[in-house]
PDB file of C-alpha atoms in Angstrom:
ATOM      1  CA  MET A   1      20.671  91.738 -44.975  1.00  0.00           C
ATOM      2  CA  THR A   2      21.128  95.510 -45.709  1.00  0.00           C
ATOM      3  CA  GLU A   3      22.143  96.960 -49.007  1.00  0.00           C
ATOM      4  CA  ALA A   4      25.816  97.193 -49.512  1.00  0.00           C
ATOM      5  CA  PRO A   5      27.353 100.680 -50.497  1.00  0.00           C
ATOM      6  CA  THR A   6      29.156 101.306 -53.800  1.00  0.00           C
ATOM      7  CA  PRO A   7      32.599 100.780 -53.647  1.00  0.00           C
ATOM      8  CA  GLY A   8      34.709 103.808 -52.270  1.00  0.00           C
ATOM      9  CA  GLU A   9      31.479 105.127 -50.768  1.00  0.00           C
ATOM     10  CA  ALA A  10      32.657 105.540 -47.076  1.00  0.00           C
ATOM     11  CA  ALA A  11      35.937 104.948 -45.412  1.00  0.00           C
ATOM     12  CA  ILE A  12      36.046 102.213 -42.712  1.00  0.00           C
ATOM     13  CA  THR A  13      35.097 103.855 -39.329  1.00  0.00           C
ATOM     14  CA  LEU A  14      34.304 101.197 -37.459  1.00  0.00           C
ATOM     15  CA  SER A  15      35.240  97.397 -37.415  1.00  0.00           C
ATOM     16  CA  LEU A  16      33.769  94.459 -35.714  1.00  0.00           C
ATOM     17  CA  ILE A  17      35.718  91.529 -34.865  1.00  0.00           C
ATOM     18  CA  VAL A  18      34.060  88.417 -34.295  1.00  0.00           C
ATOM     19  CA  PRO A  19      35.832  85.194 -33.339  1.00  0.00           C
ATOM     20  CA  VAL A  20      33.612  82.043 -34.017  1.00  0.00           C
ATOM     21  CA  LYS A  21      33.853  78.292 -33.557  1.00  0.00           C
ATOM     22  CA  ASP A  22      30.899  76.069 -34.569  1.00  0.00           C
ATOM     23  CA  GLU A  23      28.390  78.788 -34.235  1.00  0.00           C
ATOM     24  CA  GLU A  24      26.116  78.266 -37.283  1.00  0.00           C
ATOM     25  CA  GLU A  25      23.159  78.846 -35.369  1.00  0.00           C
ATOM     26  CA  ALA A  26      24.221  81.874 -33.878  1.00  0.00           C
ATOM     27  CA  ILE A  27      25.321  83.992 -37.263  1.00  0.00           C
ATOM     28  CA  ARG A  28      21.992  84.905 -38.388  1.00  0.00           C
ATOM     29  CA  PRO A  29      20.685  86.116 -35.111  1.00  0.00           C
ATOM     30  CA  PHE A  30      23.523  88.050 -34.877  1.00  0.00           C
ATOM     31  CA  PHE A  31      23.219  89.897 -38.260  1.00  0.00           C
ATOM     32  CA  THR A  32      19.476  90.373 -37.321  1.00  0.00           C
ATOM     33  CA  ARG A  33      20.288  92.500 -34.350  1.00  0.00           C
ATOM     34  CA  VAL A  34      23.745  94.069 -35.404  1.00  0.00           C
ATOM     35  CA  LEU A  35      23.107  95.227 -38.831  1.00  0.00           C
ATOM     36  CA  PRO A  36      20.244  97.503 -38.146  1.00  0.00           C
ATOM     37  CA  ILE A  37      22.365  99.111 -35.224  1.00  0.00           C
ATOM     38  CA  LEU A  38      25.183  99.587 -37.510  1.00  0.00           C
ATOM     39  CA  GLU A  39      23.057 101.258 -40.288  1.00  0.00           C
ATOM     40  CA  GLY A  40      21.457 103.429 -37.570  1.00  0.00           C
ATOM     41  CA  LEU A  41      25.156 104.696 -36.523  1.00  0.00           C
ATOM     42  CA  ARG A  42      25.799 105.359 -40.348  1.00  0.00           C
ATOM     43  CA  THR A  43      22.696 107.283 -40.462  1.00  0.00           C
ATOM     44  CA  GLN A  44      23.666 109.113 -37.341  1.00  0.00           C
ATOM     45  CA  HIS A  45      27.209 110.123 -38.114  1.00  0.00           C
ATOM     46  CA  GLY A  46      26.759 110.534 -41.838  1.00  0.00           C
ATOM     47  CA  PRO A  47      27.474 108.843 -45.112  1.00  0.00           C
ATOM     48  CA  GLY A  48      31.176 108.980 -44.272  1.00  0.00           C
ATOM     49  CA  PHE A  49      30.822 106.628 -41.451  1.00  0.00           C
ATOM     50  CA  GLY A  50      31.628 103.306 -42.999  1.00  0.00           C
ATOM     51  CA  TRP A  51      31.581  99.796 -41.288  1.00  0.00           C
ATOM     52  CA  GLU A  52      32.970  96.268 -41.645  1.00  0.00           C
ATOM     53  CA  ILE A  53      32.329  92.848 -39.674  1.00  0.00           C
ATOM     54  CA  LEU A  54      35.362  90.458 -39.734  1.00  0.00           C
ATOM     55  CA  PHE A  55      34.572  87.006 -38.726  1.00  0.00           C
ATOM     56  CA  ILE A  56      37.471  84.782 -37.588  1.00  0.00           C
ATOM     57  CA  ASP A  57      36.426  81.009 -38.130  1.00  0.00           C
ATOM     58  CA  ASP A  58      38.562  79.218 -35.676  1.00  0.00           C
ATOM     59  CA  GLY A  59      38.618  75.771 -37.052  1.00  0.00           C
ATOM     60  CA  SER A  60      34.720  75.132 -37.042  1.00  0.00           C
ATOM     61  CA  SER A  61      33.652  71.860 -37.983  1.00  0.00           C
ATOM     62  CA  ASP A  62      29.996  72.728 -38.801  1.00  0.00           C
ATOM     63  CA  ALA A  63      28.371  75.069 -41.437  1.00  0.00           C
ATOM     64  CA  THR A  64      29.917  78.302 -39.728  1.00  0.00           C
ATOM     65  CA  LEU A  65      32.090  79.050 -42.683  1.00  0.00           C
ATOM     66  CA  ALA A  66      29.400  78.519 -45.157  1.00  0.00           C
ATOM     67  CA  GLU A  67      27.181  81.038 -43.216  1.00  0.00           C
ATOM     68  CA  ILE A  68      29.900  83.506 -43.451  1.00  0.00           C
ATOM     69  CA  ILE A  69      30.508  83.066 -47.143  1.00  0.00           C
ATOM     70  CA  ALA A  70      26.874  83.494 -47.957  1.00  0.00           C
ATOM     71  CA  ALA A  71      26.860  86.649 -45.799  1.00  0.00           C
ATOM     72  CA  HIS A  72      29.596  88.144 -47.729  1.00  0.00           C
ATOM     73  CA  ASN A  73      27.951  87.442 -50.794  1.00  0.00           C
ATOM     74  CA  ARG A  74      24.921  89.704 -49.864  1.00  0.00           C
ATOM     75  CA  ASP A  75      27.336  92.142 -48.217  1.00  0.00           C
ATOM     76  CA  PRO A  76      30.746  92.703 -49.062  1.00  0.00           C
ATOM     77  CA  ARG A  77      31.256  94.548 -45.979  1.00  0.00           C
ATOM     78  CA  ILE A  78      31.031  91.418 -44.166  1.00  0.00           C
ATOM     79  CA  ARG A  79      34.526  89.342 -44.409  1.00  0.00           C
ATOM     80  CA  GLY A  80      36.019  86.415 -42.831  1.00  0.00           C
ATOM     81  CA  LEU A  81      39.165  84.481 -42.123  1.00  0.00           C
ATOM     82  CA  SER A  82      39.276  80.600 -41.649  1.00  0.00           C
ATOM     83  CA  PHE A  83      41.930  79.046 -39.625  1.00  0.00           C
ATOM     84  CA  SER A  84      43.485  75.720 -40.637  1.00  0.00           C
ATOM     85  CA  ARG A  85      42.423  74.439 -37.267  1.00  0.00           C
ATOM     86  CA  ASN A  86      41.430  75.545 -33.655  1.00  0.00           C
ATOM     87  CA  PHE A  87      43.997  78.114 -32.581  1.00  0.00           C
ATOM     88  CA  GLY A  88      41.974  79.541 -29.805  1.00  0.00           C
ATOM     89  CA  LYS A  89      40.044  82.891 -29.130  1.00  0.00           C
ATOM     90  CA  GLU A  90      43.267  84.930 -28.533  1.00  0.00           C
ATOM     91  CA  ALA A  91      44.731  84.064 -31.608  1.00  0.00           C
ATOM     92  CA  ALA A  92      41.662  84.885 -33.477  1.00  0.00           C
ATOM     93  CA  LEU A  93      41.574  88.245 -31.860  1.00  0.00           C
ATOM     94  CA  THR A  94      45.090  88.563 -32.850  1.00  0.00           C
ATOM     95  CA  ALA A  95      44.270  87.869 -36.482  1.00  0.00           C
ATOM     96  CA  GLY A  96      41.434  90.127 -36.318  1.00  0.00           C
ATOM     97  CA  LEU A  97      43.651  93.022 -35.269  1.00  0.00           C
ATOM     98  CA  ASP A  98      45.955  92.215 -38.036  1.00  0.00           C
ATOM     99  CA  HIS A  99      43.365  92.436 -40.648  1.00  0.00           C
ATOM    100  CA  VAL A 100      40.881  95.077 -39.915  1.00  0.00           C
ATOM    101  CA  ARG A 101      40.861  98.393 -41.591  1.00  0.00           C
ATOM    102  CA  GLY A 102      38.669 100.509 -39.361  1.00  0.00           C
ATOM    103  CA  GLN A 103      39.576 103.625 -37.429  1.00  0.00           C
ATOM    104  CA  ALA A 104      37.756 102.291 -34.213  1.00  0.00           C
ATOM    105  CA  VAL A 105      38.044  98.303 -33.637  1.00  0.00           C
ATOM    106  CA  VAL A 106      35.554  96.313 -31.401  1.00  0.00           C
ATOM    107  CA  PRO A 107      35.929  92.822 -30.616  1.00  0.00           C
ATOM    108  CA  MET A 108      32.804  91.146 -29.630  1.00  0.00           C
ATOM    109  CA  ASP A 109      31.252  87.413 -29.411  1.00  0.00           C
ATOM    110  CA  VAL A 110      28.597  86.329 -31.729  1.00  0.00           C
ATOM    111  CA  ASP A 111      26.474  85.205 -28.997  1.00  0.00           C
ATOM    112  CA  LEU A 112      25.240  88.611 -28.152  1.00  0.00           C
ATOM    113  CA  GLN A 113      25.680  88.430 -24.325  1.00  0.00           C
ATOM    114  CA  ASP A 114      27.639  91.725 -24.860  1.00  0.00           C
ATOM    115  CA  PRO A 115      24.738  93.989 -26.236  1.00  0.00           C
ATOM    116  CA  PRO A 116      25.662  95.628 -29.756  1.00  0.00           C
ATOM    117  CA  GLU A 117      23.404  98.618 -28.343  1.00  0.00           C
ATOM    118  CA  VAL A 118      26.293  99.902 -26.451  1.00  0.00           C
ATOM    119  CA  LEU A 119      28.344 100.584 -29.576  1.00  0.00           C
ATOM    120  CA  GLY A 120      26.667 103.830 -29.927  1.00  0.00           C
ATOM    121  CA  ALA A 121      27.862 104.908 -26.492  1.00  0.00           C
ATOM    122  CA  MET A 122      31.288 103.530 -27.416  1.00  0.00           C
ATOM    123  CA  ILE A 123      31.794 105.757 -30.198  1.00  0.00           C
ATOM    124  CA  ASP A 124      30.454 108.831 -28.518  1.00  0.00           C
ATOM    125  CA  LYS A 125      33.299 108.092 -25.958  1.00  0.00           C
ATOM    126  CA  TRP A 126      35.541 107.542 -28.754  1.00  0.00           C
ATOM    127  CA  ARG A 127      34.675 110.955 -30.484  1.00  0.00           C
ATOM    128  CA  GLU A 128      35.166 112.652 -27.071  1.00  0.00           C
ATOM    129  CA  GLY A 129      38.959 111.642 -27.269  1.00  0.00           C
ATOM    130  CA  TYR A 130      39.152 108.236 -25.539  1.00  0.00           C
ATOM    131  CA  ASP A 131      41.448 105.730 -27.148  1.00  0.00           C
ATOM    132  CA  VAL A 132      40.004 102.686 -25.247  1.00  0.00           C
ATOM    133  CA  VAL A 133      36.338 102.289 -24.205  1.00  0.00           C
ATOM    134  CA  TYR A 134      35.843  99.166 -22.547  1.00  0.00           C
ATOM    135  CA  GLY A 135      32.587  97.508 -21.710  1.00  0.00           C
ATOM    136  CA  VAL A 136      32.136  96.903 -17.839  1.00  0.00           C
ATOM    137  CA  ARG A 137      29.164  94.315 -16.789  1.00  0.00           C
ATOM    138  CA  ALA A 138      27.038  95.971 -14.481  1.00  0.00           C
ATOM    139  CA  ASN A 139      26.357  92.571 -12.951  1.00  0.00           C
ATOM    140  CA  ARG A 140      27.328  88.915 -13.668  1.00  0.00           C
ATOM    141  CA  MET A 141      24.102  87.551 -12.763  1.00  0.00           C
ATOM    142  CA  SER A 142      23.920  85.557 -16.063  1.00  0.00           C
ATOM    143  CA  ASP A 143      26.971  83.807 -14.962  1.00  0.00           C
ATOM    144  CA  SER A 144      26.865  80.828 -12.317  1.00  0.00           C
ATOM    145  CA  LEU A 145      27.811  81.567  -8.727  1.00  0.00           C
ATOM    146  CA  PRO A 146      31.320  79.472  -9.006  1.00  0.00           C
ATOM    147  CA  LYS A 147      32.180  81.410 -12.205  1.00  0.00           C
ATOM    148  CA  ARG A 148      31.204  84.752 -10.542  1.00  0.00           C
ATOM    149  CA  LEU A 149      33.307  83.825  -7.303  1.00  0.00           C
ATOM    150  CA  THR A 150      36.370  82.605  -9.571  1.00  0.00           C
ATOM    151  CA  ALA A 151      36.046  85.628 -11.797  1.00  0.00           C
ATOM    152  CA  ASP A 152      36.333  87.919  -8.806  1.00  0.00           C
ATOM    153  CA  LEU A 153      39.115  86.033  -7.254  1.00  0.00           C
ATOM    154  CA  TYR A 154      41.085  86.146 -10.641  1.00  0.00           C
ATOM    155  CA  TYR A 155      40.714  89.984 -11.488  1.00  0.00           C
ATOM    156  CA  ARG A 156      42.075  90.614  -7.837  1.00  0.00           C
ATOM    157  CA  ALA A 157      44.761  88.280  -7.994  1.00  0.00           C
ATOM    158  CA  HIS A 158      45.759  89.419 -11.612  1.00  0.00           C
ATOM    159  CA  ASN A 159      46.009  92.895 -10.452  1.00  0.00           C
ATOM    160  CA  TRP A 160      47.984  92.379  -7.381  1.00  0.00           C
ATOM    161  CA  LEU A 161      50.504  90.607  -8.934  1.00  0.00           C
ATOM    162  CA  SER A 162      50.727  92.644 -12.210  1.00  0.00           C
ATOM    163  CA  ASP A 163      51.701  96.307 -12.961  1.00  0.00           C
ATOM    164  CA  ASP A 164      49.102  96.089 -16.110  1.00  0.00           C
ATOM    165  CA  LYS A 165      45.818  96.530 -14.190  1.00  0.00           C
ATOM    166  CA  ILE A 166      42.789  95.022 -15.803  1.00  0.00           C
ATOM    167  CA  PRO A 167      39.426  96.751 -15.333  1.00  0.00           C
ATOM    168  CA  GLU A 168      37.523  94.364 -13.126  1.00  0.00           C
ATOM    169  CA  HIS A 169      34.409  92.776 -14.718  1.00  0.00           C
ATOM    170  CA  ALA A 170      35.438  94.053 -18.262  1.00  0.00           C
ATOM    171  CA  GLY A 171      35.941  91.544 -21.147  1.00  0.00           C
ATOM    172  CA  ASP A 172      37.199  91.669 -24.594  1.00  0.00           C
ATOM    173  CA  PHE A 173      34.170  93.670 -25.570  1.00  0.00           C
ATOM    174  CA  ARG A 174      35.718  96.981 -25.987  1.00  0.00           C
ATOM    175  CA  LEU A 175      36.490  99.841 -28.452  1.00  0.00           C
ATOM    176  CA  LEU A 176      39.912 100.344 -29.594  1.00  0.00           C
ATOM    177  CA  ASP A 177      41.443 103.296 -31.502  1.00  0.00           C
ATOM    178  CA  ARG A 178      43.406 102.611 -34.527  1.00  0.00           C
ATOM    179  CA  LYS A 179      46.933 103.691 -32.913  1.00  0.00           C
ATOM    180  CA  VAL A 180      46.250 101.253 -29.848  1.00  0.00           C
ATOM    181  CA  VAL A 181      45.602  98.464 -32.663  1.00  0.00           C
ATOM    182  CA  ASP A 182      48.801  99.366 -34.290  1.00  0.00           C
ATOM    183  CA  VAL A 183      50.770  99.028 -30.837  1.00  0.00           C
ATOM    184  CA  ILE A 184      49.167  95.727 -30.122  1.00  0.00           C
ATOM    185  CA  LYS A 185      50.122  94.591 -33.655  1.00  0.00           C
ATOM    186  CA  GLN A 186      53.724  95.285 -32.866  1.00  0.00           C
ATOM    187  CA  LEU A 187      53.848  92.828 -29.794  1.00  0.00           C
ATOM    188  CA  PRO A 188      55.664  89.660 -30.843  1.00  0.00           C
ATOM    189  CA  GLU A 189      54.668  87.101 -27.962  1.00  0.00           C
ATOM    190  CA  ARG A 190      53.072  83.662 -28.986  1.00  0.00           C
ATOM    191  CA  ASN A 191      51.392  83.207 -25.557  1.00  0.00           C
ATOM    192  CA  ARG A 192      48.759  85.946 -26.065  1.00  0.00           C
ATOM    193  CA  PHE A 193      46.466  87.165 -22.962  1.00  0.00           C
ATOM    194  CA  MET A 194      44.640  89.896 -24.925  1.00  0.00           C
ATOM    195  CA  LYS A 195      43.030  91.722 -21.856  1.00  0.00           C
ATOM    196  CA  GLY A 196      46.574  92.054 -20.491  1.00  0.00           C
ATOM    197  CA  LEU A 197      47.764  93.179 -23.821  1.00  0.00           C
ATOM    198  CA  PHE A 198      44.945  95.863 -23.979  1.00  0.00           C
ATOM    199  CA  ALA A 199      45.942  96.967 -20.511  1.00  0.00           C
ATOM    200  CA  TRP A 200      49.787  97.165 -21.267  1.00  0.00           C
ATOM    201  CA  GLY A 201      49.128  99.339 -24.000  1.00  0.00           C
ATOM    202  CA  GLY A 202      47.862 102.231 -21.800  1.00  0.00           C
ATOM    203  CA  PHE A 203      46.370 105.236 -23.571  1.00  0.00           C
ATOM    204  CA  ARG A 204      43.495 107.141 -22.394  1.00  0.00           C
ATOM    205  CA  GLN A 205      40.359 104.892 -21.347  1.00  0.00           C
ATOM    206  CA  THR A 206      37.080 105.111 -20.097  1.00  0.00           C
ATOM    207  CA  ALA A 207      34.234 102.561 -19.376  1.00  0.00           C
ATOM    208  CA  VAL A 208      30.719 102.007 -20.306  1.00  0.00           C
ATOM    209  CA  GLU A 209      28.604  99.798 -18.194  1.00  0.00           C
ATOM    210  CA  TYR A 210      25.892  97.408 -19.702  1.00  0.00           C
ATOM    211  CA  ASP A 211      23.743  94.546 -18.567  1.00  0.00           C
ATOM    212  CA  ARG A 212      25.119  90.920 -19.736  1.00  0.00           C
ATOM    213  CA  THR A 213      22.386  88.847 -20.650  1.00  0.00           C
ATOM    214  CA  GLU A 214      22.240  84.976 -20.795  1.00  0.00           C
ATOM    215  CA  ARG A 215      23.049  83.492 -24.155  1.00  0.00           C
ATOM    216  CA  LYS A 216      20.032  82.559 -26.419  1.00  0.00           C
ATOM    217  CA  VAL A 217      21.660  80.619 -29.337  1.00  0.00           C
ATOM    218  CA  GLY A 218      24.092  77.662 -29.218  1.00  0.00           C
ATOM    219  CA  THR A 219      26.500  76.730 -26.222  1.00  0.00           C
ATOM    220  CA  THR A 220      29.666  78.348 -24.889  1.00  0.00           C
ATOM    221  CA  LYS A 221      32.955  76.846 -25.992  1.00  0.00           C
ATOM    222  CA  PHE A 222      34.511  77.781 -22.704  1.00  0.00           C
ATOM    223  CA  ASN A 223      34.694  75.233 -20.000  1.00  0.00           C
ATOM    224  CA  TYR A 224      36.460  75.558 -16.387  1.00  0.00           C
ATOM    225  CA  VAL A 225      39.519  73.926 -17.835  1.00  0.00           C
ATOM    226  CA  ARG A 226      39.793  76.292 -20.574  1.00  0.00           C
ATOM    227  CA  LEU A 227      39.339  79.073 -18.343  1.00  0.00           C
ATOM    228  CA  TRP A 228      42.072  77.866 -15.837  1.00  0.00           C
ATOM    229  CA  LYS A 229      44.297  77.575 -18.665  1.00  0.00           C
ATOM    230  CA  LEU A 230      43.555  81.292 -19.725  1.00  0.00           C
ATOM    231  CA  ALA A 231      43.924  82.524 -16.267  1.00  0.00           C
ATOM    232  CA  VAL A 232      47.288  80.635 -15.713  1.00  0.00           C
ATOM    233  CA  ASP A 233      48.333  82.330 -19.227  1.00  0.00           C
ATOM    234  CA  GLY A 234      47.389  85.926 -17.995  1.00  0.00           C
ATOM    235  CA  ILE A 235      49.140  85.593 -14.814  1.00  0.00           C
ATOM    236  CA  THR A 236      52.441  84.096 -16.375  1.00  0.00           C
ATOM    237  CA  SER A 237      52.208  86.418 -19.257  1.00  0.00           C
ATOM    238  CA  ALA A 238      51.746  89.580 -17.181  1.00  0.00           C
ATOM    239  CA  SER A 239      53.932  89.169 -14.109  1.00  0.00           C
ATOM    240  CA  THR A 240      57.272  87.275 -12.622  1.00  0.00           C
ATOM    241  CA  VAL A 241      55.721  87.423  -9.112  1.00  0.00           C
ATOM    242  CA  PRO A 242      55.077  83.910  -8.913  1.00  0.00           C
ATOM    243  CA  LEU A 243      58.893  83.216  -9.860  1.00  0.00           C
ATOM    244  CA  ARG A 244      60.041  85.591  -7.198  1.00  0.00           C
ATOM    245  CA  VAL A 245      57.603  84.443  -4.616  1.00  0.00           C
ATOM    246  CA  TRP A 246      59.558  81.227  -4.164  1.00  0.00           C
ATOM    247  CA  SER A 247      62.664  83.217  -3.418  1.00  0.00           C
ATOM    248  CA  TYR A 248      61.132  84.611  -0.328  1.00  0.00           C
ATOM    249  CA  VAL A 249      59.271  81.308   0.638  1.00  0.00           C
ATOM    250  CA  GLY A 250      62.941  79.705   0.493  1.00  0.00           C
ATOM    251  CA  ALA A 251      64.437  82.338   2.421  1.00  0.00           C
ATOM    252  CA  MET A 252      61.796  82.151   5.302  1.00  0.00           C
ATOM    253  CA  ILE A 253      62.295  78.335   5.346  1.00  0.00           C
ATOM    254  CA  ALA A 254      65.984  78.730   5.429  1.00  0.00           C
ATOM    255  CA  ILE A 255      65.732  81.097   8.327  1.00  0.00           C
ATOM    256  CA  VAL A 256      63.536  78.909  10.095  1.00  0.00           C
ATOM    257  CA  ALA A 257      65.671  75.838   9.537  1.00  0.00           C
ATOM    258  CA  ILE A 258      68.794  77.719  10.906  1.00  0.00           C
ATOM    259  CA  PHE A 259      66.995  78.571  14.057  1.00  0.00           C
ATOM    260  CA  TYR A 260      65.605  75.082  14.588  1.00  0.00           C
ATOM    261  CA  ALA A 261      68.997  73.641  13.879  1.00  0.00           C
ATOM    262  CA  LEU A 262      70.213  76.155  16.579  1.00  0.00           C
ATOM    263  CA  TYR A 263      67.526  74.819  18.939  1.00  0.00           C
ATOM    264  CA  LEU A 264      68.524  71.086  18.289  1.00  0.00           C
ATOM    265  CA  VAL A 265      72.214  71.575  19.092  1.00  0.00           C
ATOM    266  CA  GLY A 266      71.473  73.490  22.157  1.00  0.00           C
ATOM    267  CA  ARG A 267      68.996  70.754  23.425  1.00  0.00           C
ATOM    268  CA  THR A 268      71.513  67.897  22.381  1.00  0.00           C
ATOM    269  CA  ILE A 269      74.221  69.660  24.637  1.00  0.00           C
ATOM    270  CA  LEU A 270      71.978  70.350  27.595  1.00  0.00           C
ATOM    271  CA  PHE A 271      69.860  66.965  27.458  1.00  0.00           C
ATOM    272  CA  GLY A 272      71.967  64.554  25.229  1.00  0.00           C
ATOM    273  CA  ILE A 273      70.718  63.052  22.118  1.00  0.00           C
ATOM    274  CA  ASP A 274      67.110  62.150  21.870  1.00  0.00           C
ATOM    275  CA  VAL A 275      66.170  59.058  19.363  1.00  0.00           C
ATOM    276  CA  ALA A 276      62.444  60.211  19.141  1.00  0.00           C
ATOM    277  CA  GLY A 277      61.399  62.680  16.328  1.00  0.00           C
ATOM    278  CA  TYR A 278      60.218  60.413  13.346  1.00  0.00           C
ATOM    279  CA  ALA A 279      56.859  62.056  13.057  1.00  0.00           C
ATOM    280  CA  SER A 280      58.497  65.632  12.910  1.00  0.00           C
ATOM    281  CA  MET A 281      61.192  64.608  10.600  1.00  0.00           C
ATOM    282  CA  MET A 282      58.859  63.064   8.210  1.00  0.00           C
ATOM    283  CA  VAL A 283      56.507  66.305   8.359  1.00  0.00           C
ATOM    284  CA  ALA A 284      59.569  68.414   7.741  1.00  0.00           C
ATOM    285  CA  VAL A 285      60.642  66.127   4.594  1.00  0.00           C
ATOM    286  CA  LEU A 286      57.139  65.905   3.134  1.00  0.00           C
ATOM    287  CA  PHE A 287      56.532  69.666   3.611  1.00  0.00           C
ATOM    288  CA  LEU A 288      59.901  70.685   2.284  1.00  0.00           C
ATOM    289  CA  GLY A 289      59.395  68.132  -0.760  1.00  0.00           C
ATOM    290  CA  GLY A 290      56.050  69.743  -1.521  1.00  0.00           C
ATOM    291  CA  VAL A 291      57.553  73.308  -1.691  1.00  0.00           C
ATOM    292  CA  GLN A 292      60.170  71.959  -3.949  1.00  0.00           C
ATOM    293  CA  LEU A 293      57.768  70.356  -6.352  1.00  0.00           C
ATOM    294  CA  LEU A 294      55.314  73.245  -6.409  1.00  0.00           C
ATOM    295  CA  SER A 295      58.119  75.553  -7.017  1.00  0.00           C
ATOM    296  CA  LEU A 296      59.590  73.488  -9.734  1.00  0.00           C
ATOM    297  CA  GLY A 297      55.845  73.556 -11.094  1.00  0.00           C
ATOM    298  CA  VAL A 298      55.739  77.069 -11.279  1.00  0.00           C
ATOM    299  CA  LEU A 299      59.217  77.344 -12.965  1.00  0.00           C
ATOM    300  CA  GLY A 300      58.164  74.631 -15.346  1.00  0.00           C
ATOM    301  CA  GLU A 301      55.079  77.074 -16.625  1.00  0.00           C
ATOM    302  CA  TYR A 302      57.609  79.778 -17.393  1.00  0.00           C
ATOM    303  CA  VAL A 303      60.037  77.492 -19.048  1.00  0.00           C
ATOM    304  CA  GLY A 304      57.531  76.210 -21.189  1.00  0.00           C
ATOM    305  CA  ARG A 305      56.344  79.404 -22.336  1.00  0.00           C
ATOM    306  CA  ILE A 306      60.141  80.200 -22.932  1.00  0.00           C
ATOM    307  CA  LEU A 307      60.092  77.058 -25.151  1.00  0.00           C
ATOM    308  CA  VAL A 308      57.161  78.188 -27.148  1.00  0.00           C
ATOM    309  CA  GLU A 309      58.343  81.965 -27.724  1.00  0.00           C
ATOM    310  CA  ALA A 310      61.743  80.507 -29.010  1.00  0.00           C
ATOM    311  CA  LYS A 311      60.127  78.249 -31.548  1.00  0.00           C
ATOM    312  CA  HIS A 312      59.067  81.501 -33.396  1.00  0.00           C
ATOM    313  CA  ARG A 313      55.786  79.705 -34.983  1.00  0.00           C
ATOM    314  CA  PRO A 314      53.159  81.778 -36.298  1.00  0.00           C
ATOM    315  CA  ILE A 315      50.250  82.633 -33.855  1.00  0.00           C
ATOM    316  CA  TYR A 316      47.666  81.414 -36.461  1.00  0.00           C
ATOM    317  CA  VAL A 317      47.510  80.036 -39.959  1.00  0.00           C
ATOM    318  CA  VAL A 318      44.748  81.104 -42.592  1.00  0.00           C
ATOM    319  CA  ARG A 319      43.329  78.487 -44.695  1.00  0.00           C
ATOM    320  CA  GLN A 320      40.900  80.695 -46.414  1.00  0.00           C
ATOM    321  CA  ARG A 321      39.851  84.350 -46.924  1.00  0.00           C
ATOM    322  CA  ILE A 322      36.403  85.731 -47.444  1.00  0.00           C
ATOM    323  CA  GLY A 323      36.541  88.975 -48.960  1.00  0.00           C
ATOM    324  CA  ASP A 324      40.443  88.946 -49.209  1.00  0.00           C
ATOM    325  CA  PRO A 325      40.980  90.724 -45.859  1.00  0.00           C
ATOM    326  CA  ALA A 326      44.174  92.674 -46.011  1.00  0.00           C
ATOM    327  CA  GLY A 327      47.046  91.950 -43.520  1.00  0.00           C
ATOM    328  CA  ASP A 328      49.696  89.757 -42.693  1.00  0.00           C
ATOM    329  CA  ALA A 329      49.014  85.982 -42.039  1.00  0.00           C
TER     330      ALA A 329
END
């Protein structure tokens, strides 16, 4: 652990937001790799370059919180918030943005799959005048083939449906200027999809490529069910196209039905009444019933989100503060 500076020695230039849940094994390796990099940046940019690390404990049930407290006792630049329960990564990122003090803010995972060595390149781009510097994975070979295929499909679908374009293969690992953070803090929605909010904010952006490695310590807390939920949240929070598309589908079916009805009338006039047709009738009924149920499901997704927003519940609840991070809980 590095030696902490005296109070007031340096303003906070760089803040790291690190959401964690049941990551007691990963925290010390994180410090071992990240702290020398932060101190190297401080040496490079001068004593006016201050840094902090803000951990967001998202309802851990192991010794994660104890590790954060122990780290804070060794270095007060390491702070933390502990949630009353698990609120999810998007809520954890929101809490981090609410409470960090740096002029440049970088959300990153504790698993070190996004290499902290890229921080230097991000800061260089930031000092060139870019407000958002997002990390782009040069490859996704550390992910399984199904995950790579579904990720490609999702990014393309999201960018086709939404006006807020997300850079492909860019995660939450990015540098945000303070003015970008202040804009995102003003957004009131409870259904949070942070990549979409980062994209909505705009500002001058650029990319830094890096190679993502496999996780060495601990296990991922994301499974395909959570990833699917996150994907649905991303689409529904950024676009109303899934609602509008059913208007078009309904119009096309109505047009086809009108022409089919005219055909039936004409055939009846010319050839008389035909009793046969049970199979075609059942196909039509089942097809239209399926379309109606699917459209109701899409509508229900949006209505459910309206219900969540109407309740105006807080996005997260803080149970304990480590280092007394400033901000609104």
